[in-house]
Amino acid sequence: MGFGLMFLGLFFLLPSIPNGAFSGAEVSQSVQTAFVLFGGSAKAAVGFLLIYLGCSKAYKHCTCFDLTRRMSLFGIIFSAVYFAFQLALGFGALSVSPLVSALVYLLYTAFLLGFFICFMKSVIMIATETGVEKIRRRGAVGIILSVVFLFVGRILQILSDIIPSIESQTAYWLSVGGFVAEAVFVVFALVVTFSCYMWICLEGDEDMPDTRKYKYTTPMDFYDKDKKKRGGEK
């Protein structure tokens, strides 16, 4: 079903190390810049590519992940462009005001929010089709958490950069708070995706004969199969 690829892709969408994490360490500015950049939008592009491949595989079985597949394709392009923008800023090839940089970051954040809402809606759709109520509920919770943790977390990181009068220590902890909030949400998305992998398409049973319109495996199929082996006993 492609959930394994989606899981790996989401792993690459974990947030990068917050600004100031190298404080006190004997690391050059160029190394710090490269580490933060390549830990952020560059790996996000790889993540969206893996999610796109996973959604394309799932699309062969149902249309539940069609919009997420389209969003992930756009995510590859968006992340690559944003990475080029960060790279130009980090190495001095481009100079813009903190406000402009924050607006670009906000646009990228808005896209991420839209992507994760689409992803969770896809999870809700496939969980509804297969009758896995627990995963459907997790998808619904994921939509709420995407706003509470992802969006708010990134707003905290924006505030740490654009408020001129803020103390460096306060800015650092705002950035860390935003990093933790975003990381918690992505970990939740990883848990939801792993649940889909375990309960909606279990490894080793993909080739079972199936005449249904939506050809994916549900927990009830395995329950019925095991029940027949035991002579109809519960």
Short mmCIF file of C-alpha atoms in Angstrom, two decimals:
data_model
loop_
_atom_site.label_atom_id
_atom_site.label_comp_id
_atom_site.label_asym_id
_atom_site.label_seq_id
_atom_site.Cartn_x
_atom_site.Cartn_y
_atom_site.Cartn_z
CA MET A 1 0.00 0.00 0.00
CA GLY A 2 2.98 2.36 0.21
CA PHE A 3 2.72 3.14 3.93
CA GLY A 4 6.33 2.08 4.46
CA LEU A 5 7.53 4.73 1.99
CA MET A 6 5.22 7.32 3.55
CA PHE A 7 6.65 6.49 6.98
CA LEU A 8 10.21 7.00 5.75
CA GLY A 9 9.19 10.22 4.04
CA LEU A 10 7.63 11.63 7.20
CA PHE A 11 10.81 10.78 9.08
CA PHE A 12 12.64 13.19 6.76
CA LEU A 13 10.08 15.89 7.63
CA LEU A 14 11.17 15.99 11.26
CA PRO A 15 12.24 19.58 12.04
CA SER A 16 15.83 20.69 11.79
CA ILE A 17 17.98 21.75 14.73
CA PRO A 18 16.86 25.16 16.08
CA ASN A 19 18.98 28.28 15.79
CA GLY A 20 21.51 28.61 18.60
CA ALA A 21 21.85 24.88 19.20
CA PHE A 22 25.59 25.18 18.59
CA SER A 23 26.03 27.96 21.15
CA GLY A 24 29.29 27.49 23.01
CA ALA A 25 30.52 24.81 20.65
CA GLU A 26 33.72 25.27 18.66
CA VAL A 27 32.04 24.97 15.27
CA SER A 28 32.58 27.42 12.40
CA GLN A 29 29.69 29.54 11.17
CA SER A 30 29.81 27.94 7.70
CA VAL A 31 29.56 24.44 9.20
CA GLN A 32 26.66 25.52 11.41
CA THR A 33 24.88 27.05 8.40
CA ALA A 34 25.39 23.96 6.25
CA PHE A 35 24.26 21.63 9.05
CA VAL A 36 21.03 23.55 9.69
CA LEU A 37 20.25 24.02 5.99
CA PHE A 38 20.85 20.44 4.93
CA GLY A 39 18.92 19.29 8.00
CA GLY A 40 15.87 21.31 6.97
CA SER A 41 14.34 21.93 3.57
CA ALA A 42 16.89 19.78 1.72
CA LYS A 43 15.90 16.63 3.56
CA ALA A 44 12.24 17.73 3.36
CA ALA A 45 12.48 17.50 -0.44
CA VAL A 46 13.69 13.90 -0.06
CA GLY A 47 10.86 13.26 2.38
CA PHE A 48 8.22 14.57 -0.01
CA LEU A 49 9.69 12.43 -2.79
CA LEU A 50 9.33 9.29 -0.67
CA ILE A 51 5.79 10.27 0.34
CA TYR A 52 4.94 10.87 -3.31
CA LEU A 53 6.18 7.39 -4.22
CA GLY A 54 4.21 5.88 -1.34
CA CYS A 55 1.02 7.74 -2.27
CA SER A 56 1.46 6.73 -5.92
CA LYS A 57 1.64 3.11 -4.81
CA ALA A 58 -1.46 3.53 -2.65
CA TYR A 59 -3.27 5.25 -5.53
CA LYS A 60 -3.15 1.98 -7.47
CA HIS A 61 -5.48 0.50 -4.83
CA CYS A 62 -7.72 3.47 -4.04
CA THR A 63 -8.09 7.20 -4.57
CA CYS A 64 -7.87 8.10 -0.87
CA PHE A 65 -4.33 9.47 -1.18
CA ASP A 66 -4.76 11.24 -4.53
CA LEU A 67 -4.76 14.81 -3.14
CA THR A 68 -1.89 13.98 -0.76
CA ARG A 69 0.04 12.59 -3.73
CA ARG A 70 -0.43 15.87 -5.61
CA MET A 71 0.51 17.91 -2.54
CA SER A 72 3.69 15.89 -2.00
CA LEU A 73 4.72 16.48 -5.62
CA PHE A 74 4.30 20.21 -5.05
CA GLY A 75 6.18 19.77 -1.77
CA ILE A 76 9.25 18.49 -3.64
CA ILE A 77 9.31 21.67 -5.73
CA PHE A 78 8.47 24.01 -2.85
CA SER A 79 11.14 22.49 -0.57
CA ALA A 80 13.77 22.68 -3.31
CA VAL A 81 12.99 26.35 -3.99
CA TYR A 82 12.93 27.16 -0.27
CA PHE A 83 16.24 25.33 0.16
CA ALA A 84 17.79 27.44 -2.61
CA PHE A 85 16.47 30.56 -0.86
CA GLN A 86 17.96 29.46 2.49
CA LEU A 87 21.23 28.54 0.83
CA ALA A 88 21.51 31.96 -0.80
CA LEU A 89 20.80 33.66 2.54
CA GLY A 90 23.15 31.42 4.52
CA PHE A 91 26.16 32.04 2.30
CA GLY A 92 25.53 35.73 1.64
CA ALA A 93 24.48 35.47 -2.02
CA LEU A 94 21.11 37.06 -1.16
CA SER A 95 20.23 39.72 1.37
CA VAL A 96 16.66 40.34 2.55
CA SER A 97 15.12 41.83 5.67
CA PRO A 98 14.15 39.51 8.57
CA LEU A 99 10.50 40.34 7.84
CA VAL A 100 10.75 39.13 4.22
CA SER A 101 12.54 35.98 5.37
CA ALA A 102 9.82 35.41 7.96
CA LEU A 103 7.08 35.85 5.33
CA VAL A 104 8.71 33.24 3.08
CA TYR A 105 9.01 30.92 6.06
CA LEU A 106 5.34 31.56 6.87
CA LEU A 107 4.31 30.64 3.32
CA TYR A 108 6.27 27.40 3.59
CA THR A 109 4.63 26.77 6.97
CA ALA A 110 1.18 27.34 5.47
CA PHE A 111 1.97 24.78 2.79
CA LEU A 112 3.15 22.24 5.37
CA LEU A 113 -0.04 22.77 7.34
CA GLY A 114 -2.13 22.21 4.22
CA PHE A 115 -0.13 19.11 3.34
CA PHE A 116 -0.54 17.48 6.74
CA ILE A 117 -4.27 18.26 6.82
CA CYS A 118 -4.60 16.55 3.42
CA PHE A 119 -2.51 13.63 4.68
CA MET A 120 -4.68 13.15 7.76
CA LYS A 121 -7.85 13.44 5.66
CA SER A 122 -6.49 10.66 3.44
CA VAL A 123 -5.90 8.55 6.55
CA ILE A 124 -9.48 9.21 7.68
CA MET A 125 -10.83 8.22 4.26
CA ILE A 126 -8.95 4.92 4.03
CA ALA A 127 -9.69 4.08 7.69
CA THR A 128 -13.38 4.72 7.02
CA GLU A 129 -13.30 2.51 3.92
CA THR A 130 -11.64 -0.34 5.82
CA GLY A 131 -13.64 0.10 9.03
CA VAL A 132 -10.63 0.74 11.27
CA GLU A 133 -12.24 3.19 13.68
CA LYS A 134 -9.15 3.68 15.87
CA ILE A 135 -7.08 4.93 12.94
CA ARG A 136 -9.94 7.11 11.75
CA ARG A 137 -10.02 8.81 15.16
CA ARG A 138 -6.25 9.28 15.10
CA GLY A 139 -6.53 10.95 11.71
CA ALA A 140 -9.16 13.36 13.06
CA VAL A 141 -6.95 14.16 16.06
CA GLY A 142 -4.04 14.66 13.66
CA ILE A 143 -5.88 17.48 11.88
CA ILE A 144 -6.32 19.29 15.19
CA LEU A 145 -2.72 18.66 16.27
CA SER A 146 -1.42 19.95 12.94
CA VAL A 147 -2.77 23.37 13.87
CA VAL A 148 -1.96 23.24 17.58
CA PHE A 149 1.59 21.88 17.31
CA LEU A 150 2.88 22.37 13.75
CA PHE A 151 1.51 25.85 13.03
CA VAL A 152 1.94 27.27 16.54
CA GLY A 153 5.41 25.69 16.80
CA ARG A 154 6.56 27.39 13.63
CA ILE A 155 5.01 30.71 14.65
CA LEU A 156 7.16 30.56 17.81
CA GLN A 157 10.22 30.09 15.65
CA ILE A 158 9.24 33.04 13.46
CA LEU A 159 8.77 35.26 16.53
CA SER A 160 12.23 34.32 17.76
CA ASP A 161 13.68 35.76 14.53
CA ILE A 162 11.64 38.89 13.77
CA ILE A 163 11.22 40.56 17.18
CA PRO A 164 14.18 42.97 17.34
CA SER A 165 14.00 43.73 21.07
CA ILE A 166 13.82 40.11 22.23
CA GLU A 167 16.66 38.80 24.38
CA SER A 168 18.89 36.16 22.83
CA GLN A 169 18.08 33.63 25.54
CA THR A 170 14.33 34.20 25.13
CA ALA A 171 14.65 33.89 21.36
CA TYR A 172 16.53 30.64 21.80
CA TRP A 173 13.88 29.10 24.04
CA LEU A 174 11.09 30.24 21.69
CA SER A 175 12.95 28.49 18.90
CA VAL A 176 13.43 25.35 20.99
CA GLY A 177 9.77 25.38 22.02
CA GLY A 178 8.72 25.61 18.39
CA PHE A 179 11.12 22.81 17.46
CA VAL A 180 9.72 20.51 20.16
CA ALA A 181 6.09 21.28 19.24
CA GLU A 182 6.69 20.51 15.56
CA ALA A 183 8.69 17.37 16.38
CA VAL A 184 5.87 16.07 18.62
CA PHE A 185 3.38 16.47 15.79
CA VAL A 186 5.56 14.76 13.18
CA VAL A 187 6.17 11.87 15.59
CA PHE A 188 2.40 11.57 15.99
CA ALA A 189 2.05 11.48 12.19
CA LEU A 190 4.69 8.72 12.12
CA VAL A 191 2.70 6.72 14.69
CA VAL A 192 -0.50 7.14 12.65
CA THR A 193 1.27 6.03 9.46
CA PHE A 194 2.81 3.02 11.17
CA SER A 195 -0.65 2.08 12.46
CA CYS A 196 -1.93 2.19 8.88
CA TYR A 197 0.93 -0.05 7.79
CA MET A 198 0.20 -2.56 10.54
CA TRP A 199 -3.60 -2.67 10.31
CA ILE A 200 -4.55 -1.73 6.78
CA CYS A 201 -1.90 -3.55 4.80
CA LEU A 202 -0.07 -6.23 6.74
CA GLU A 203 3.13 -7.54 5.23
CA GLY A 204 2.90 -10.94 3.59
CA ASP A 205 -0.80 -10.77 2.68
CA GLU A 206 -0.70 -8.36 -0.26
CA ASP A 207 -1.20 -11.19 -2.78
CA MET A 208 -4.36 -12.62 -1.23
CA PRO A 209 -7.20 -12.98 -3.78
CA ASP A 210 -9.57 -10.08 -3.50
CA THR A 211 -12.60 -9.22 -5.60
CA ARG A 212 -13.56 -6.05 -3.78
CA LYS A 213 -13.54 -2.62 -5.43
CA TYR A 214 -10.97 -1.35 -2.92
CA LYS A 215 -8.25 -3.98 -2.77
CA TYR A 216 -6.61 -3.51 0.59
CA THR A 217 -6.51 -5.79 3.60
CA THR A 218 -8.37 -5.03 6.82
CA PRO A 219 -7.98 -6.48 10.33
CA MET A 220 -11.36 -8.19 9.92
CA ASP A 221 -10.00 -10.22 6.98
CA PHE A 222 -7.33 -11.69 9.22
CA TYR A 223 -9.85 -12.29 11.99
CA ASP A 224 -12.13 -14.18 9.59
CA LYS A 225 -9.20 -16.12 8.16
CA ASP A 226 -8.03 -17.16 11.61
CA LYS A 227 -11.60 -18.00 12.63
CA LYS A 228 -11.94 -20.43 9.70
CA LYS A 229 -8.68 -22.12 10.69
CA ARG A 230 -10.07 -22.69 14.17
CA GLY A 231 -13.25 -24.23 12.84
CA GLY A 232 -15.42 -21.17 13.29
CA GLU A 233 -14.63 -20.71 17.00
CA LYS A 234 -14.17 -17.17 18.30
#
